[in-house]
Coordinates of C-alpha atoms in Angstrom, one line a residue:
X203 CA -20.2 12.7 -1.5
X204 CA -24.0 13.0 -2.0
X205 CA -25.4 12.6 -5.5
X206 CA -28.8 13.1 -7.2
X207 CA -29.9 11.2 -10.3
X208 CA -28.9 8.0 -12.0
X209 CA -26.6 9.8 -14.4
X210 CA -24.5 11.3 -11.6
X211 CA -24.4 7.9 -9.8
X212 CA -23.2 6.1 -12.9
X213 CA -20.6 8.7 -13.5
X214 CA -19.2 8.2 -10.0
X215 CA -19.3 4.4 -10.4
X216 CA -17.2 4.8 -13.6
X217 CA -14.8 7.1 -11.7
X218 CA -14.4 5.0 -8.6
X219 CA -14.8 1.5 -10.1
X220 CA -15.4 0.0 -6.7
X221 CA -14.7 -3.7 -6.2
X222 CA -17.7 -3.9 -3.9
X223 CA -20.9 -1.9 -3.8
X224 CA -23.1 -1.9 -0.6
X225 CA -26.7 -1.3 -1.1
X226 CA -29.8 -1.6 1.1
X227 CA -32.0 -4.6 0.4
X228 CA -35.0 -2.3 -0.3
X229 CA -33.2 0.2 -2.6
X230 CA -34.0 0.2 -6.4
X231 CA -30.8 0.5 -8.4
X232 CA -30.4 1.6 -12.1
X233 CA -30.3 -1.4 -14.5
X234 CA -26.6 -0.8 -15.1
X235 CA -25.9 -1.5 -11.5
X236 CA -28.4 -4.1 -10.4
X237 CA -26.5 -7.0 -11.9
X238 CA -23.0 -5.6 -11.1
X239 CA -20.4 -8.0 -9.8
X240 CA -19.5 -7.2 -6.2
X241 CA -23.0 -5.9 -5.3
X242 CA -23.7 -6.6 -1.6
X243 CA -27.2 -6.1 -0.4
X244 CA -27.3 -5.1 3.3
X245 CA -30.1 -5.0 5.8
X246 CA -31.9 -1.6 5.8
X247 CA -31.0 -0.9 9.5
X248 CA -27.3 -0.8 8.4
X249 CA -28.2 2.5 6.8
X250 CA -30.1 4.0 9.8
X251 CA -28.7 7.6 10.4
X252 CA -28.7 7.5 14.2
X253 CA -26.9 4.2 14.3
X254 CA -24.4 5.4 11.8
X255 CA -23.7 8.6 13.8
X256 CA -23.1 6.6 17.0
X257 CA -20.8 4.1 15.2
X258 CA -18.8 6.8 13.4
X259 CA -18.4 9.0 16.5
X260 CA -17.2 5.9 18.4
X261 CA -14.7 5.0 15.7
X262 CA -13.3 8.5 15.5
X263 CA -13.6 9.2 19.2
X264 CA -15.5 12.5 18.8
X265 CA -18.8 13.8 20.2
X266 CA -20.1 15.1 16.9
X267 CA -19.3 14.7 13.2
X268 CA -19.7 18.4 12.3
X269 CA -15.9 18.8 12.2
X270 CA -15.7 16.5 9.2
X271 CA -17.8 18.8 7.1
X272 CA -20.7 16.5 6.7
X273 CA -23.5 18.6 8.2
X274 CA -26.7 18.3 6.2
X275 CA -25.4 15.2 4.5
X276 CA -27.6 12.5 6.1
X277 CA -27.3 10.0 3.1
X278 CA -23.6 10.2 3.0
X279 CA -23.3 9.7 6.8
X280 CA -25.7 6.7 6.7
X281 CA -23.6 5.2 3.9
X282 CA -20.4 5.8 5.8
X283 CA -22.0 4.1 8.8
X284 CA -23.0 1.1 6.7
X285 CA -19.5 0.9 5.3
X286 CA -17.9 1.0 8.7
X287 CA -20.1 -1.8 9.9
X288 CA -19.4 -3.9 6.9
X289 CA -15.6 -3.5 7.4
X290 CA -16.0 -4.5 11.0
X291 CA -18.0 -7.6 10.1
X292 CA -15.4 -8.7 7.5
X293 CA -12.2 -7.8 9.2
X294 CA -13.2 -8.7 12.7
X295 CA -10.5 -6.6 14.3
X296 CA -9.9 -3.1 15.5
X297 CA -9.5 -0.4 12.8
X298 CA -7.3 2.3 14.3
X299 CA -6.2 3.5 10.9
X300 CA -9.7 4.7 10.1
X301 CA -9.6 8.1 11.8
X302 CA -12.1 10.4 10.0
X303 CA -14.3 11.2 7.0
X304 CA -13.3 13.1 3.9
X305 CA -16.1 15.0 2.1
X306 CA -16.0 15.6 -1.6
X307 CA -18.1 18.3 -3.3
X308 CA -19.0 17.8 -6.9
X309 CA -18.5 21.5 -7.7
X310 CA -14.8 21.2 -6.6
X311 CA -13.9 19.0 -9.6
X312 CA -14.4 18.8 -13.4
X313 CA -17.5 16.7 -13.8
X314 CA -17.4 13.9 -16.3
X315 CA -20.2 11.5 -17.1
X316 CA -19.7 7.8 -17.4
X317 CA -19.7 7.8 -21.2
X318 CA -17.1 10.6 -21.4
X319 CA -14.8 8.8 -18.9
X320 CA -15.0 5.6 -20.9
X321 CA -14.4 7.2 -24.3
X322 CA -11.5 9.4 -23.1
X323 CA -9.8 6.2 -21.9
X324 CA -8.3 8.0 -18.9
X325 CA -7.3 4.8 -17.0
X326 CA -8.8 1.9 -18.9
X327 CA -9.0 1.5 -22.7
X328 CA -12.3 0.5 -24.3
X329 CA -11.0 -3.1 -24.2
X330 CA -10.4 -2.8 -20.4
X331 CA -6.6 -2.5 -20.5
X332 CA -4.2 0.1 -18.9
X333 CA -2.1 0.2 -22.1
X334 CA -2.9 3.0 -24.5
X335 CA -4.5 5.2 -21.9
X336 CA -3.6 8.6 -20.5
X337 CA -2.7 6.9 -17.2
X338 CA -0.5 4.4 -19.1
X339 CA 1.4 7.3 -20.7
X340 CA 1.8 9.3 -17.5
X341 CA 2.5 6.6 -14.9
X342 CA 6.2 6.7 -14.4
X343 CA 5.8 6.5 -10.6
X344 CA 8.3 4.3 -8.7
X345 CA 6.0 3.4 -5.8
X346 CA 2.6 1.7 -5.9
X347 CA 1.1 4.4 -3.7
X348 CA 2.2 7.0 -6.2
X349 CA 0.5 5.2 -9.0
X350 CA -2.7 5.0 -7.0
X351 CA -2.6 8.7 -6.3
X352 CA -2.1 9.6 -9.9
X353 CA -5.2 7.5 -10.7
X354 CA -7.2 9.5 -8.2
X355 CA -5.9 12.8 -9.7
X356 CA -6.9 11.7 -13.2
X357 CA -10.3 10.5 -12.2
X358 CA -11.0 13.7 -10.2
X359 CA -9.6 16.8 -12.0
X360 CA -9.8 19.8 -9.7
X361 CA -11.1 23.3 -10.3
X362 CA -9.2 25.0 -7.5
X363 CA -6.5 27.1 -9.3
X364 CA -4.4 27.5 -6.1
X365 CA -3.9 23.7 -5.8
X366 CA -3.2 23.3 -9.5
X367 CA -0.7 26.2 -9.6
X368 CA 1.0 24.8 -6.5
X369 CA 1.6 21.5 -8.3
X370 CA 2.8 23.3 -11.4
X371 CA 5.3 25.3 -9.4
X372 CA 6.5 22.1 -7.7
X373 CA 7.1 20.5 -11.1
X374 CA 9.0 23.6 -12.3
X375 CA 11.3 23.5 -9.3
X376 CA 11.9 19.7 -9.6
X377 CA 12.8 20.2 -13.3
X378 CA 15.1 23.2 -12.7
X379 CA 16.8 22.6 -9.3
X380 CA 17.3 19.2 -7.5
X381 CA 16.8 17.1 -10.6
X382 CA 13.6 15.0 -10.4
X383 CA 15.6 11.9 -11.2
X384 CA 17.5 12.1 -7.9
X385 CA 14.2 12.2 -6.1
X386 CA 12.9 9.2 -8.1
X387 CA 16.0 7.2 -7.5
X388 CA 15.6 7.8 -3.7
X389 CA 12.0 6.8 -3.8
X390 CA 12.6 3.8 -5.9
X391 CA 12.3 0.5 -4.0
X392 CA 10.6 2.3 -1.1
X393 CA 7.6 -0.1 -1.4
X394 CA 4.0 0.3 -0.6
X395 CA 4.1 2.0 2.7
X396 CA 0.3 2.7 2.7
X397 CA -0.6 -0.9 2.4
X398 CA 2.0 -1.9 5.0
X399 CA 0.5 0.6 7.5
X400 CA -3.0 -0.8 6.8
X401 CA -1.7 -4.3 7.7
X402 CA -0.1 -3.0 10.8
X403 CA -3.3 -1.3 11.8
X404 CA -5.1 -4.7 11.3
X405 CA -2.3 -6.4 13.2
X406 CA -1.7 -8.7 10.3
X407 CA 1.6 -7.3 9.2
X408 CA 4.3 -9.9 8.5
X409 CA 8.0 -9.5 9.5
X410 CA 9.0 -8.5 6.0
X411 CA 6.4 -5.7 6.0
X412 CA 8.3 -4.2 8.9
X413 CA 11.6 -4.5 7.0
X414 CA 10.0 -2.6 4.1
X415 CA 8.8 0.1 6.5
X416 CA 12.2 0.3 8.1
X417 CA 13.8 0.8 4.7
X418 CA 11.3 3.5 3.8
X419 CA 11.9 5.4 7.0
X420 CA 15.6 5.2 6.4
X421 CA 15.2 7.1 3.1
X422 CA 13.4 10.1 4.7
X423 CA 16.5 12.0 5.7
X424 CA 17.8 11.9 2.1
X425 CA 14.5 13.0 0.7
X426 CA 14.4 15.9 3.2
X427 CA 17.9 16.9 2.2
X428 CA 16.8 17.0 -1.5
X429 CA 13.8 19.3 -0.6
X430 CA 15.6 21.4 2.0
X431 CA 16.1 24.4 -0.4
X432 CA 12.6 24.0 -2.0
X433 CA 10.7 27.3 -2.5
X434 CA 7.3 26.2 -3.8
X435 CA 4.8 26.0 -0.9
X436 CA 3.7 22.5 -1.7
X437 CA 7.3 21.1 -1.6
X438 CA 7.9 23.0 1.6
X439 CA 4.8 21.3 3.1
X440 CA 5.9 17.9 1.9
X441 CA 9.4 18.5 3.4
X442 CA 7.7 19.1 6.7
X443 CA 5.5 16.0 6.5
X444 CA 8.5 13.8 5.9
X445 CA 10.1 15.0 9.2
X446 CA 9.3 12.1 11.5
X447 CA 11.0 11.6 14.8
X448 CA 13.8 9.0 14.4
X449 CA 12.5 6.9 17.2
X450 CA 10.3 4.7 15.0
X451 CA 13.1 3.9 12.6
X452 CA 15.5 3.2 15.5
X453 CA 12.9 0.9 17.1
X454 CA 12.6 -1.2 14.0
X455 CA 16.4 -1.3 13.6
X456 CA 16.8 -2.5 17.2
X457 CA 13.8 -4.9 17.2
X458 CA 13.9 -6.8 13.9
X459 CA 16.7 -8.8 12.3
X460 CA 18.2 -7.8 9.0
X461 CA 16.5 -10.7 7.0
X462 CA 13.6 -12.1 9.0
X463 CA 11.6 -15.3 8.0
X464 CA 8.3 -14.9 6.3
X465 CA 6.2 -15.7 9.4
X466 CA 6.6 -14.8 13.1
X467 CA 5.7 -18.4 14.0
X468 CA 9.0 -19.5 12.4
X469 CA 10.9 -17.6 15.0
X470 CA 14.1 -15.7 14.6
X471 CA 12.4 -12.4 13.9
X472 CA 13.3 -10.3 17.0
X473 CA 17.0 -9.2 17.0
X474 CA 19.4 -10.3 19.6
X475 CA 19.9 -7.6 22.3
X476 CA 16.4 -6.3 22.1
X477 CA 15.0 -8.3 25.0
X478 CA 17.2 -9.9 27.7
X479 CA 14.7 -12.7 28.6
X480 CA 14.5 -13.8 24.9
X481 CA 18.3 -13.8 24.7
X482 CA 18.5 -16.0 27.7
X483 CA 16.0 -18.5 26.3
X484 CA 17.7 -18.6 23.0
X485 CA 21.1 -19.2 24.7
X486 CA 19.7 -22.5 26.0
X487 CA 18.9 -23.6 22.5
X488 CA 22.3 -22.4 21.1
X489 CA 24.2 -24.2 23.9
X490 CA 22.2 -27.3 23.0
X491 CA 24.3 -27.8 19.8
X492 CA 27.5 -28.0 21.8
X493 CA 25.9 -30.4 24.3
X494 CA 24.7 -32.7 21.5
X495 CA 28.2 -32.8 19.9
X496 CA 29.7 -33.7 23.2
X497 CA 27.0 -36.4 23.8
X498 CA 27.6 -37.9 20.4
X499 CA 31.3 -38.2 21.0
X500 CA 30.8 -39.8 24.5
X501 CA 28.2 -42.3 23.2
X502 CA 30.4 -43.3 20.3
X503 CA 33.2 -44.0 22.8
X504 CA 30.9 -45.8 25.3
X505 CA 29.1 -48.0 22.7
X506 CA 32.1 -48.5 20.3
X507 CA 29.8 -47.6 17.4
X508 CA 31.8 -45.1 15.2
X509 CA 28.8 -44.2 12.9
X510 CA 26.5 -43.4 15.8
X511 CA 24.9 -39.9 15.5
X512 CA 22.6 -37.7 17.5
X513 CA 19.8 -35.9 15.7
X514 CA 16.4 -34.2 16.0
X515 CA 13.1 -34.0 14.1
X516 CA 9.9 -32.3 15.0
X517 CA 7.9 -35.5 15.2
X518 CA 10.0 -37.6 17.4
X519 CA 12.3 -35.1 19.1
X520 CA 16.0 -35.9 19.9
X521 CA 17.3 -39.3 19.1
X522 CA 20.5 -41.4 18.9
X523 CA 20.7 -43.2 15.5
X524 CA 22.7 -46.3 14.6
X525 CA 22.6 -48.6 11.6
X526 CA 20.3 -51.6 11.9
X527 CA 23.3 -54.0 11.7
X528 CA 24.8 -52.5 14.8
X529 CA 21.6 -52.0 16.8
X530 CA 22.3 -55.1 19.0
X531 CA 25.5 -53.5 20.2
X532 CA 23.9 -50.5 21.9
X533 CA 24.1 -50.1 25.7
X534 CA 21.3 -51.5 27.9
X535 CA 20.0 -48.0 28.9
X536 CA 19.1 -47.2 25.2
X537 CA 15.3 -47.1 24.7
X538 CA 14.0 -47.7 21.1
X539 CA 12.2 -44.6 19.8
X540 CA 11.8 -45.3 16.0
X541 CA 12.6 -48.0 13.5
X542 CA 13.6 -47.0 10.0
X543 CA 14.4 -49.1 6.9
X544 CA 18.2 -49.2 7.5
X545 CA 18.5 -47.7 11.0
X546 CA 17.3 -47.7 14.6
X547 CA 16.7 -44.6 16.7
X548 CA 17.0 -44.7 20.5
X549 CA 16.8 -42.3 23.4
X550 CA 18.6 -42.4 26.8
X551 CA 17.4 -41.0 30.1
X552 CA 20.1 -38.3 29.9
X553 CA 18.9 -37.2 26.4
X554 CA 15.3 -37.4 27.4
X555 CA 15.9 -35.0 30.3
X556 CA 17.9 -32.6 28.0
X557 CA 15.1 -32.8 25.4
X558 CA 12.5 -31.6 27.9
X559 CA 14.7 -28.8 29.0
X560 CA 15.6 -27.5 25.5
X561 CA 12.1 -27.9 23.9
X562 CA 10.6 -26.1 26.8
X563 CA 13.1 -23.3 26.3
X564 CA 12.3 -23.2 22.6
X565 CA 8.6 -23.0 23.2
X566 CA 9.1 -20.3 25.7
X567 CA 11.4 -18.4 23.3
X568 CA 8.8 -18.5 20.5
X569 CA 6.0 -17.4 22.8
X570 CA 8.2 -14.6 24.1
X571 CA 9.0 -13.6 20.5
X572 CA 5.4 -13.5 19.5
X573 CA 4.6 -11.3 22.6
X574 CA 7.4 -8.9 21.7
X575 CA 6.2 -8.8 18.0
X576 CA 2.6 -8.0 19.1
X577 CA 4.0 -5.3 21.4
X578 CA 6.0 -3.9 18.5
X579 CA 2.9 -3.6 16.3
X580 CA 1.1 -1.8 19.1
X581 CA 3.9 0.7 19.4
X582 CA 3.7 1.3 15.7
X583 CA -0.1 1.7 15.9
X584 CA 0.4 4.4 18.5
X585 CA 2.2 6.6 15.9
X586 CA 0.1 5.4 12.9
X587 CA -1.4 8.9 12.1
X588 CA 2.1 10.4 11.7
X589 CA 3.2 7.4 9.5
X590 CA 0.1 7.6 7.4
X591 CA 0.6 11.3 6.7
X592 CA 4.2 10.6 5.8
X593 CA 3.1 7.8 3.4
X594 CA 0.7 10.3 1.7
X595 CA 3.5 12.8 1.4
X596 CA 5.8 10.2 -0.2
X597 CA 3.0 9.3 -2.7
X598 CA 2.5 13.0 -3.7
X599 CA 6.2 13.5 -4.1
X600 CA 6.3 10.4 -6.3
X601 CA 3.5 11.8 -8.5
X602 CA 5.1 15.2 -8.8
X603 CA 8.5 13.8 -9.8
X604 CA 6.9 11.4 -12.2
X605 CA 5.0 14.3 -13.9
X606 CA 8.3 16.2 -14.0
X607 CA 9.9 13.3 -15.9
X608 CA 6.9 13.2 -18.3
X609 CA 7.1 17.0 -18.9
X610 CA 10.8 16.7 -19.9
X611 CA 10.6 13.5 -21.9
X612 CA 7.4 14.4 -23.8
X613 CA 8.4 18.1 -24.2
X614 CA 5.3 19.5 -22.4
X615 CA 4.7 23.0 -21.3
X616 CA 2.9 24.4 -18.3
X617 CA -0.6 25.6 -19.0
X618 CA -1.6 29.0 -17.9
X619 CA -4.8 29.1 -15.9
X620 CA -6.8 32.3 -16.2
X621 CA -10.1 33.6 -14.8
X622 CA -11.6 34.4 -18.3
X623 CA -13.6 31.6 -20.0
X624 CA -11.7 30.3 -23.0
X625 CA -9.3 27.7 -24.3
X626 CA -6.2 28.6 -26.3
X627 CA -3.9 25.7 -27.4
X628 CA -0.9 26.0 -29.7
X629 CA 0.7 22.9 -31.1
X630 CA -1.6 20.5 -29.1
X631 CA -0.9 16.8 -29.3
X632 CA -2.8 13.7 -28.3
X633 CA -0.2 12.1 -26.0
X634 CA -1.6 8.6 -26.2
X635 CA -2.0 8.4 -30.0
X636 CA 1.4 10.0 -30.4
X637 CA 3.0 7.2 -28.3
X638 CA 1.5 4.4 -30.3
X639 CA 1.8 5.5 -33.9
X640 CA 4.7 5.0 -36.2
X641 CA 4.0 8.2 -38.2
X642 CA 4.8 11.7 -36.8
X643 CA 1.8 13.2 -35.0
X644 CA 0.6 16.5 -36.6
X645 CA 0.1 19.1 -33.8
X646 CA -3.1 21.1 -33.8
X647 CA -4.1 24.6 -32.6
X648 CA -7.4 25.5 -31.0
X649 CA -8.9 28.8 -29.9
X650 CA -12.2 29.1 -28.0
X651 CA -13.3 32.3 -26.2
X652 CA -16.4 34.5 -25.6
X653 CA -16.6 35.4 -29.2
X654 CA -15.9 31.9 -30.5
X655 CA -17.7 29.4 -28.4
X656 CA -18.1 26.6 -30.9
X657 CA -16.2 24.9 -33.7
X658 CA -17.6 22.6 -36.4
X659 CA -15.1 19.9 -37.2
X660 CA -15.4 18.3 -40.6
X661 CA -13.4 15.8 -42.6
X662 CA -13.4 12.3 -44.1
X663 CA -13.8 9.1 -42.1
X664 CA -10.6 8.3 -40.1
X665 CA -9.4 11.9 -40.7
X666 CA -8.8 12.6 -37.1
X667 CA -11.9 14.4 -36.0
X668 CA -12.5 12.3 -32.9
X669 CA -8.8 12.4 -32.1
X670 CA -8.8 16.2 -32.2
X671 CA -11.8 16.4 -29.8
X672 CA -10.4 13.8 -27.4
X673 CA -7.0 15.5 -27.6
X674 CA -8.6 18.8 -26.5
X675 CA -10.4 17.1 -23.6
X676 CA -7.2 15.3 -22.4
X677 CA -5.2 18.6 -22.5
X678 CA -7.8 20.2 -20.3
X679 CA -7.8 17.3 -17.9
X680 CA -4.0 17.4 -17.7
X681 CA -4.2 21.1 -16.8
X682 CA -6.8 20.3 -14.1
X683 CA -4.5 17.8 -12.3
X684 CA -1.7 20.3 -12.2
X685 CA 0.4 18.6 -14.9
X686 CA 2.3 20.1 -17.8

């Protein structure tokens, strides 16, 4: 996206609310941005166009950037190059999940300046909270990625009628056919697949991330069955995007145990039967328990000490423990390993030899498991584009089913989008005010057209003038995200 003028820039900052803002050291910023938290000044050469083009082409593995629609957008390309370099500097790892550029044109969306965004309280109230906002009323998504997508829709209402009508038709179908609630129940608990895939791409995913991905992939057949008879083009498209080969789900089922530990370094993540070499190394450790029980019984009999026990800790390894009062009765081949307040710990040549064998097997097993885990991540990265597209489809289905729930619960109707300029509202309500007032909300009508382009709204203080104007704007925004 390329902008001209401070007002347009401030409007985009209000829309995007970025956590960090990258800016050249020699660029003058508007006063409203110069002291902004998260502002990161970068060297001017980070914004050089030629360097940016080379870096982006290398990242996306293309010869030219023309296919991304950024021809004649040198400022945007330079900014994208700076952003890519910044991410590489901070992440210090490969970024296979960054596969292209997405170009936004201002004329494709309803333009709202910064002041309008704040006062309409789309996502944040004037006090900075999510409560008592349009997003707060609409967000009944059951996945984090659905909530994020709804935010993007609200902050960038579209003008393309074909997209908006496709969303409306999908909501109609979900209301009248499968039952949106069944879709929501299937999506519930599916987790944040988008964030999981990002961690996989950065090779920082933890075992339980893979369990979440496995559970999500396991729900895809049910979701496809629910959408199998869908007629709206958008739902047909989503149905297709959820059609992943079963190999990835099968791989995760075979590779990872049902309930893995938090970290791979704890071991016990890779399932038995997945790798013969790992199973063999683990068998040595498993058989060790039987050997230790046998050794304990033999040493009790040999020493005559009934309370003798064999144990292990990470600091001192394996040991034979007896009470201090009986320490003088141990056989001559016992070597003292540790003295405690009420006990003595010893080791024998036989136990020392066994310790070396078992600990070596455990270390090898853990190293093998780490190698297998890294290989598993690489195999997931190989199909990352398919998984990312599937996650995006899940998010969109979540938003559509959430908007279906809101349409029924709040008794909303589908707006009719026409070519002629005008605005005709019957029984309009301010959804946010209506939710947070104890008195019944009085619905309002509005008619604007070629002959009636303006209304003068009068009335006493606190009479509802501002509410009426904001209500009208919110209804228009709802229409331009494809909602009822």
